[in-house]
Short mmCIF file of C-alpha atoms and ligand atoms in Angstrom, two decimals:
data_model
loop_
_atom_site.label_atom_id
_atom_site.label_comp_id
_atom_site.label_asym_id
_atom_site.label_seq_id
_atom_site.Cartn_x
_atom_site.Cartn_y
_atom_site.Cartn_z
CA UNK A 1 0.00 0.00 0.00
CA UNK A 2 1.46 3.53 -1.21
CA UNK A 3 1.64 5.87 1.49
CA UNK A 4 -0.47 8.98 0.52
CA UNK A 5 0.98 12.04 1.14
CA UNK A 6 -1.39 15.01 2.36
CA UNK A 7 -1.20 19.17 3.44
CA UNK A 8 -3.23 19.60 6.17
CA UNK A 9 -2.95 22.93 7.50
CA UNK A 10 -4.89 22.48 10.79
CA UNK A 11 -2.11 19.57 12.03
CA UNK A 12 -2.08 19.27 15.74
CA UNK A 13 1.29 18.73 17.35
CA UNK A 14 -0.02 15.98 19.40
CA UNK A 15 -1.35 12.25 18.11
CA UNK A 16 -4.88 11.28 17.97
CA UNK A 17 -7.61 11.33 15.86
CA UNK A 18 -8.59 14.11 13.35
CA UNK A 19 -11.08 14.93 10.92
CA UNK A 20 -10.04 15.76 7.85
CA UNK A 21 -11.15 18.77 5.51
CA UNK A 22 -13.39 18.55 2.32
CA UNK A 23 -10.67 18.47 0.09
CA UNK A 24 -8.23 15.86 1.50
CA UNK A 25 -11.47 13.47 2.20
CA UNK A 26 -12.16 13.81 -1.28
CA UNK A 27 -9.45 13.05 -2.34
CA UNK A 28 -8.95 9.75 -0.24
CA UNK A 29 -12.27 8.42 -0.30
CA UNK A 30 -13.12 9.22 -4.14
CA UNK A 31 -9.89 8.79 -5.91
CA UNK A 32 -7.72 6.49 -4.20
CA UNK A 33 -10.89 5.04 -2.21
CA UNK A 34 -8.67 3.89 0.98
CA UNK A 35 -9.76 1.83 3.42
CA UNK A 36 -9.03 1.90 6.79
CA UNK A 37 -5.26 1.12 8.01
CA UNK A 38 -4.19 3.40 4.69
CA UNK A 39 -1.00 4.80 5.73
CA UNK A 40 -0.71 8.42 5.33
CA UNK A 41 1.88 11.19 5.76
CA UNK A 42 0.75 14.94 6.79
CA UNK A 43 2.44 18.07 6.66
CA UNK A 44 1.56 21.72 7.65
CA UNK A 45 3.45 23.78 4.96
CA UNK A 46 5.33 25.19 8.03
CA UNK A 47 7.67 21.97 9.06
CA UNK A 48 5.62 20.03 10.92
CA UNK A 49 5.12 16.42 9.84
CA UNK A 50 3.19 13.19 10.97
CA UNK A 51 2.46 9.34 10.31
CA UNK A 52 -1.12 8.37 10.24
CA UNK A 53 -3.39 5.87 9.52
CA UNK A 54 -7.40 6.20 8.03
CA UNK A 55 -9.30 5.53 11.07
CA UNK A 56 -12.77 5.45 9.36
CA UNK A 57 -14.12 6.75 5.76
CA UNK A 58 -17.56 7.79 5.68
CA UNK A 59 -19.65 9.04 3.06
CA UNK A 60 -19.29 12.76 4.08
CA UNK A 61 -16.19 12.58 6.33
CA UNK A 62 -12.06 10.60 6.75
CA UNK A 63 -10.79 10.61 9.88
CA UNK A 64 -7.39 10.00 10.88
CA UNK A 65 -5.07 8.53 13.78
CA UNK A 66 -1.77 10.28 14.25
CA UNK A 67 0.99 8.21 15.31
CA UNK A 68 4.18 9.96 15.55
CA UNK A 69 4.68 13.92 14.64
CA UNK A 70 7.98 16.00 14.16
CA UNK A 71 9.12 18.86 12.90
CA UNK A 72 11.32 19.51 9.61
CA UNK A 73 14.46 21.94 9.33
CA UNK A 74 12.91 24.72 7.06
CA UNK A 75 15.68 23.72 3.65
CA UNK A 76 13.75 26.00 1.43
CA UNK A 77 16.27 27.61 -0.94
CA UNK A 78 16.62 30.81 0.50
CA UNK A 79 15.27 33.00 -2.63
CA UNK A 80 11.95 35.20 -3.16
CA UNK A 81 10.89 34.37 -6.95
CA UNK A 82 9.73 37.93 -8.37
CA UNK A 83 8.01 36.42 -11.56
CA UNK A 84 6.22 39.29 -13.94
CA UNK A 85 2.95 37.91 -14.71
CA UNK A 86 2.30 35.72 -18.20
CA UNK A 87 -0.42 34.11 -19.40
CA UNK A 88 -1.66 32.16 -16.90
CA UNK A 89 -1.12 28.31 -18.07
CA UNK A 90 2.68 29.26 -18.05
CA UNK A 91 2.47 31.34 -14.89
CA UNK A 92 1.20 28.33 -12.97
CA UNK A 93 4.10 25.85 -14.62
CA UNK A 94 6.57 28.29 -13.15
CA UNK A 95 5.11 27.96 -9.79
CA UNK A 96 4.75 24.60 -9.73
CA UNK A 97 8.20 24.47 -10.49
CA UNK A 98 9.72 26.81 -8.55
CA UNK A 99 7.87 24.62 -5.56
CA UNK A 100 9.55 21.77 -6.23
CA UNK A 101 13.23 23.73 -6.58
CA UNK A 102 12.04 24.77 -3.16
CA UNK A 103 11.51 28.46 -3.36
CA UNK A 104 10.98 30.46 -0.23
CA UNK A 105 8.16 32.95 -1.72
CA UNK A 106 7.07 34.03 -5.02
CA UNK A 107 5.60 37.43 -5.66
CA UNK A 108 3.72 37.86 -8.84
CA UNK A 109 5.07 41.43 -10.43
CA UNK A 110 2.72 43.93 -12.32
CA UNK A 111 5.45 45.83 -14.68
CA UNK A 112 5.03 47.60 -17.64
CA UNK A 113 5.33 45.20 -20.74
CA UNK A 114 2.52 42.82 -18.20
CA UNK A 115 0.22 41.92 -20.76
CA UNK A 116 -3.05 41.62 -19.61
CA UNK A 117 -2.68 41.58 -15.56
CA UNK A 118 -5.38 40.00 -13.39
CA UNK A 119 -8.47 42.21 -12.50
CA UNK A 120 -8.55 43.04 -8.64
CA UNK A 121 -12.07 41.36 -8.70
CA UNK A 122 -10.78 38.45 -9.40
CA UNK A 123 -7.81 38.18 -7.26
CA UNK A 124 -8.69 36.21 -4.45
CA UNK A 125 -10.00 33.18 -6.51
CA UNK A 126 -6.58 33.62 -8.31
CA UNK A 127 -4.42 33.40 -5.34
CA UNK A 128 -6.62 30.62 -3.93
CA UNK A 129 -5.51 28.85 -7.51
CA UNK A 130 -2.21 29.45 -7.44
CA UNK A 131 -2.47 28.22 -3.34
CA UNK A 132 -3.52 24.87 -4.51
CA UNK A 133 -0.90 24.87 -7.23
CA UNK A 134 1.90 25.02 -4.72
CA UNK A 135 0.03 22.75 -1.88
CA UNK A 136 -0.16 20.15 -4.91
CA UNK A 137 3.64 20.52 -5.60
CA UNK A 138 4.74 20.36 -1.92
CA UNK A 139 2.63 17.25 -1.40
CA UNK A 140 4.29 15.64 -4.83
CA UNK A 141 7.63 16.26 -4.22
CA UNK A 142 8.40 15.89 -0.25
CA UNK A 143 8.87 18.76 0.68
CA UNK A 144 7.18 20.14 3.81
CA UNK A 145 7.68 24.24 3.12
CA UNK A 146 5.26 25.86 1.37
CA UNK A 147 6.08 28.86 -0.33
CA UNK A 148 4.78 31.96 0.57
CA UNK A 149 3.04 33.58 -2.08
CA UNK A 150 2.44 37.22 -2.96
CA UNK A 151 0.97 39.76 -2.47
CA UNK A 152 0.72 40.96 -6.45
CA UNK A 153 2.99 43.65 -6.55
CA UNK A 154 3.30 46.91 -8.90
CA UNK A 155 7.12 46.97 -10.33
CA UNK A 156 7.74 50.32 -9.14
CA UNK A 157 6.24 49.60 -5.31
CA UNK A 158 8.69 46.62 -5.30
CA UNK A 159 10.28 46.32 -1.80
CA UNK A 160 13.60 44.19 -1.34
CA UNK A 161 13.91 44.48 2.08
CA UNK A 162 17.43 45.31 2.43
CA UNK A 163 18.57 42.05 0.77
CA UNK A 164 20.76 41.53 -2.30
CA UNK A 165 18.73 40.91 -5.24
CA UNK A 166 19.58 39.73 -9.18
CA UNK A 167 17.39 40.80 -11.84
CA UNK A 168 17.44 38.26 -15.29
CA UNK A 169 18.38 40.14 -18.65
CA UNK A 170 19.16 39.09 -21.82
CA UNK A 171 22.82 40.40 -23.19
CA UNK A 172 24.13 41.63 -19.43
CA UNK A 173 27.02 40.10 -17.38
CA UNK A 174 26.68 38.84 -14.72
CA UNK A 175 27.65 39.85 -10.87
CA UNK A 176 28.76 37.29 -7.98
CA UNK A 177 26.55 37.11 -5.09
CA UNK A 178 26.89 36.29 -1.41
CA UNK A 179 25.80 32.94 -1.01
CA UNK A 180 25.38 32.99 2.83
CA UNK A 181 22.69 35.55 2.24
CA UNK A 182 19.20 35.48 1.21
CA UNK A 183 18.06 36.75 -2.49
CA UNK A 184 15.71 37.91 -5.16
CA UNK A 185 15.64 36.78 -8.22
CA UNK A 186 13.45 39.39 -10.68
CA UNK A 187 12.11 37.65 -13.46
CA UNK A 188 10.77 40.34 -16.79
CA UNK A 189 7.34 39.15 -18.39
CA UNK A 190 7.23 38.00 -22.43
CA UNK A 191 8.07 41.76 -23.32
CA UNK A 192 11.23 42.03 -21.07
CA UNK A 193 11.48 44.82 -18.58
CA UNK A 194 11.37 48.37 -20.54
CA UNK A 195 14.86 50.61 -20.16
CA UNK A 196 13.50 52.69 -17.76
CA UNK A 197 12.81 49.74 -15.15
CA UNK A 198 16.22 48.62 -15.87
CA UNK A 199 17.77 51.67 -15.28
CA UNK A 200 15.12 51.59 -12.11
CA UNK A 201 16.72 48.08 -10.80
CA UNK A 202 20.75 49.21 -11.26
CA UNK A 203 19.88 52.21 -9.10
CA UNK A 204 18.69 49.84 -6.37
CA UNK A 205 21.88 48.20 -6.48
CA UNK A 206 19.91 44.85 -8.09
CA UNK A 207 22.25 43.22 -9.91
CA UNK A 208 22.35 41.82 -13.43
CA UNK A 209 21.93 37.99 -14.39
CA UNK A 210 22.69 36.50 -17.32
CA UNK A 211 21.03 32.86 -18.32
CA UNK A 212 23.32 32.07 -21.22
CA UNK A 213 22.93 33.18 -25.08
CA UNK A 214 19.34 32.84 -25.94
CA UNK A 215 16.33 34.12 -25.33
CA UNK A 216 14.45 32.28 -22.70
CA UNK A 217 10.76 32.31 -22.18
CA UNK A 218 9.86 33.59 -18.46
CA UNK A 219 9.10 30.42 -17.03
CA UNK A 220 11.53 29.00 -18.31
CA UNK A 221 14.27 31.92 -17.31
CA UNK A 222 12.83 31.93 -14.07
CA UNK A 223 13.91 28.06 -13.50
CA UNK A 224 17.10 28.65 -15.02
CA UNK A 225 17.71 31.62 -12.78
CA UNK A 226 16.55 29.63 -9.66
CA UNK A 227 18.46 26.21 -10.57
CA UNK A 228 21.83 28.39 -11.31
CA UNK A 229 21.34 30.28 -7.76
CA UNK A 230 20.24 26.74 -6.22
CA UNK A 231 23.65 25.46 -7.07
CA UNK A 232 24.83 28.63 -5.24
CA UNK A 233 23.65 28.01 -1.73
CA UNK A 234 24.65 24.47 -1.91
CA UNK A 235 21.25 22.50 -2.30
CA UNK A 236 22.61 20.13 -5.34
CA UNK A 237 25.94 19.25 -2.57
N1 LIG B 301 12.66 40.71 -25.76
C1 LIG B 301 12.73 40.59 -24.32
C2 LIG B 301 14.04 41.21 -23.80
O1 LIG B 301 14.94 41.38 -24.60
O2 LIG B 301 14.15 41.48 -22.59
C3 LIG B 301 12.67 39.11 -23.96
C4 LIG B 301 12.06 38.84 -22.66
S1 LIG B 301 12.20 37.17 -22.11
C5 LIG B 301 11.03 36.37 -23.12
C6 LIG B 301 11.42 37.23 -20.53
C7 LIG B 301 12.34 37.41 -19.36
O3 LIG B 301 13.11 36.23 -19.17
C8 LIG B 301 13.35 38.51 -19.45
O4 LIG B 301 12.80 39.78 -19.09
C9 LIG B 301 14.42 38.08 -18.48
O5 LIG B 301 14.06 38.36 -17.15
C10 LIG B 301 14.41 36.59 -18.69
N2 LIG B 301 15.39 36.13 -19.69
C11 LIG B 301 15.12 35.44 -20.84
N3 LIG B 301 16.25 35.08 -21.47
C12 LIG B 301 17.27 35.55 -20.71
C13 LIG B 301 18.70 35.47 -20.83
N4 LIG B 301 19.29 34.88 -21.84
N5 LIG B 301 19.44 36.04 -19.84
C14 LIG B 301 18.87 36.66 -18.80
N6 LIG B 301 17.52 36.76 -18.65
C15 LIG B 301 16.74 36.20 -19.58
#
């Protein structure tokens, strides 16, 4: 029997039973239809981790036994994603992606090539999309960090926080960075980041990166950009 590997953000520290929510009982009862004894593995998104078992599956409700519970070293690579927004199909790839390379928190970037950026009316079902996205990554690759994610951000009302940051350009050189500190790695959309915004991000001190000779798409410059500074701090070692 495959252990099935579930978020559940309400985790208690402490064994026993739990209820499960709507989604993870729908997913156990209706697609892999366990039984009881069904070994499971839980996470929180925040480090903490559990064994289980499916106690009983009813027609409206799984519940659970907790066995054993820990909690896991956050080993998320230490890098906000600062991905211009693309059509959406590719935009979710990239997160899903930059999940499983373990990114510490994307922020999806308004600037001023954007094509087409999401209406504020529809934000929250948006974010609750992209949510899911990264829960579903987390839970497929092992990993027990969720990414943070957001909030959608205007280029200009960017905020690094004090820490060193690389933006990705085509033709540029690029600059060494400190590898026992954090980063962010600026991604421009399909149109590339206009002069002025360039000219915005070398006043901030950001610092060029190049990702080789062609002309990458923004999804896939972004996982370029996040393998090449991946191998930086040390998480292919
Ligand atoms: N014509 C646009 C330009 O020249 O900037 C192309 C934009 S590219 C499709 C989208 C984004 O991916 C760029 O803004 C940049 O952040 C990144 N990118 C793509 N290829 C790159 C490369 N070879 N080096 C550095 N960044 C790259």
């Amino acid at each position: 029997m495959r252990t099935a590997r579930l978020f559940v953000d309400n985790l208690p520290e402490t064994t026993g039973e739990l209820v499960l929510s709507e989604r993870n009982h729908h997913y156990l009862s209706r697609v892999l239809r366990v039984r009881t004894g069904h070994p499971l593995a839980l996470f929180n998104g925040q480090g903490l981790t559990a064994t289980a078992v499916v106690s009983t599956v009813e027609k409206r409700q799984t519940t659970v036994d907790i066995q054993t519970t820990a909690l896991d070293e956050d080993n998320r690579l230490p890098v906000t994603l600062a991905l211009s927004l693309i059509k959406s199909d590719r935009f979710d790839w990239a997160l899903q992606k930059a999940t499983e390379l373990g990114v510490s928190r994307i922020v999806p970037i308004i600037s001023r090539f954007t094509d087409s950026p999401p209406k504020n009316d529809r934000l929250e079902k948006k974010e609750a999309h992209w949510r899911e996205i990264v829960v579903n990554a987390c839970e497929q690759s092992g990993h027990n960090w969720l990414p943070e994610i957001g909030p959608v951000t205007h280029f200009e009302d960017l905020e690094l926080d004090g820490k060193q940051a690389v933006f990705a350009h085509p033709g540029v050189t690029s600059s060494p960075l400190d590898p026992s500190e954090p980063c962010w790695l600026i991604i421009g959309p399909e149109g590339g980041f206009h002069p002025d915004e360039v000219e915005a991000l070398m006043k901030k001190q950001v610092k060029p990166m190049a990702l080789g000779p062609r002309i990458l798409r923004a999804e896939t410059a972004a996982l370029v950009g996040l393998t090449l500074l991946a191998k930086d701090y040390g998480q292919f070692s």
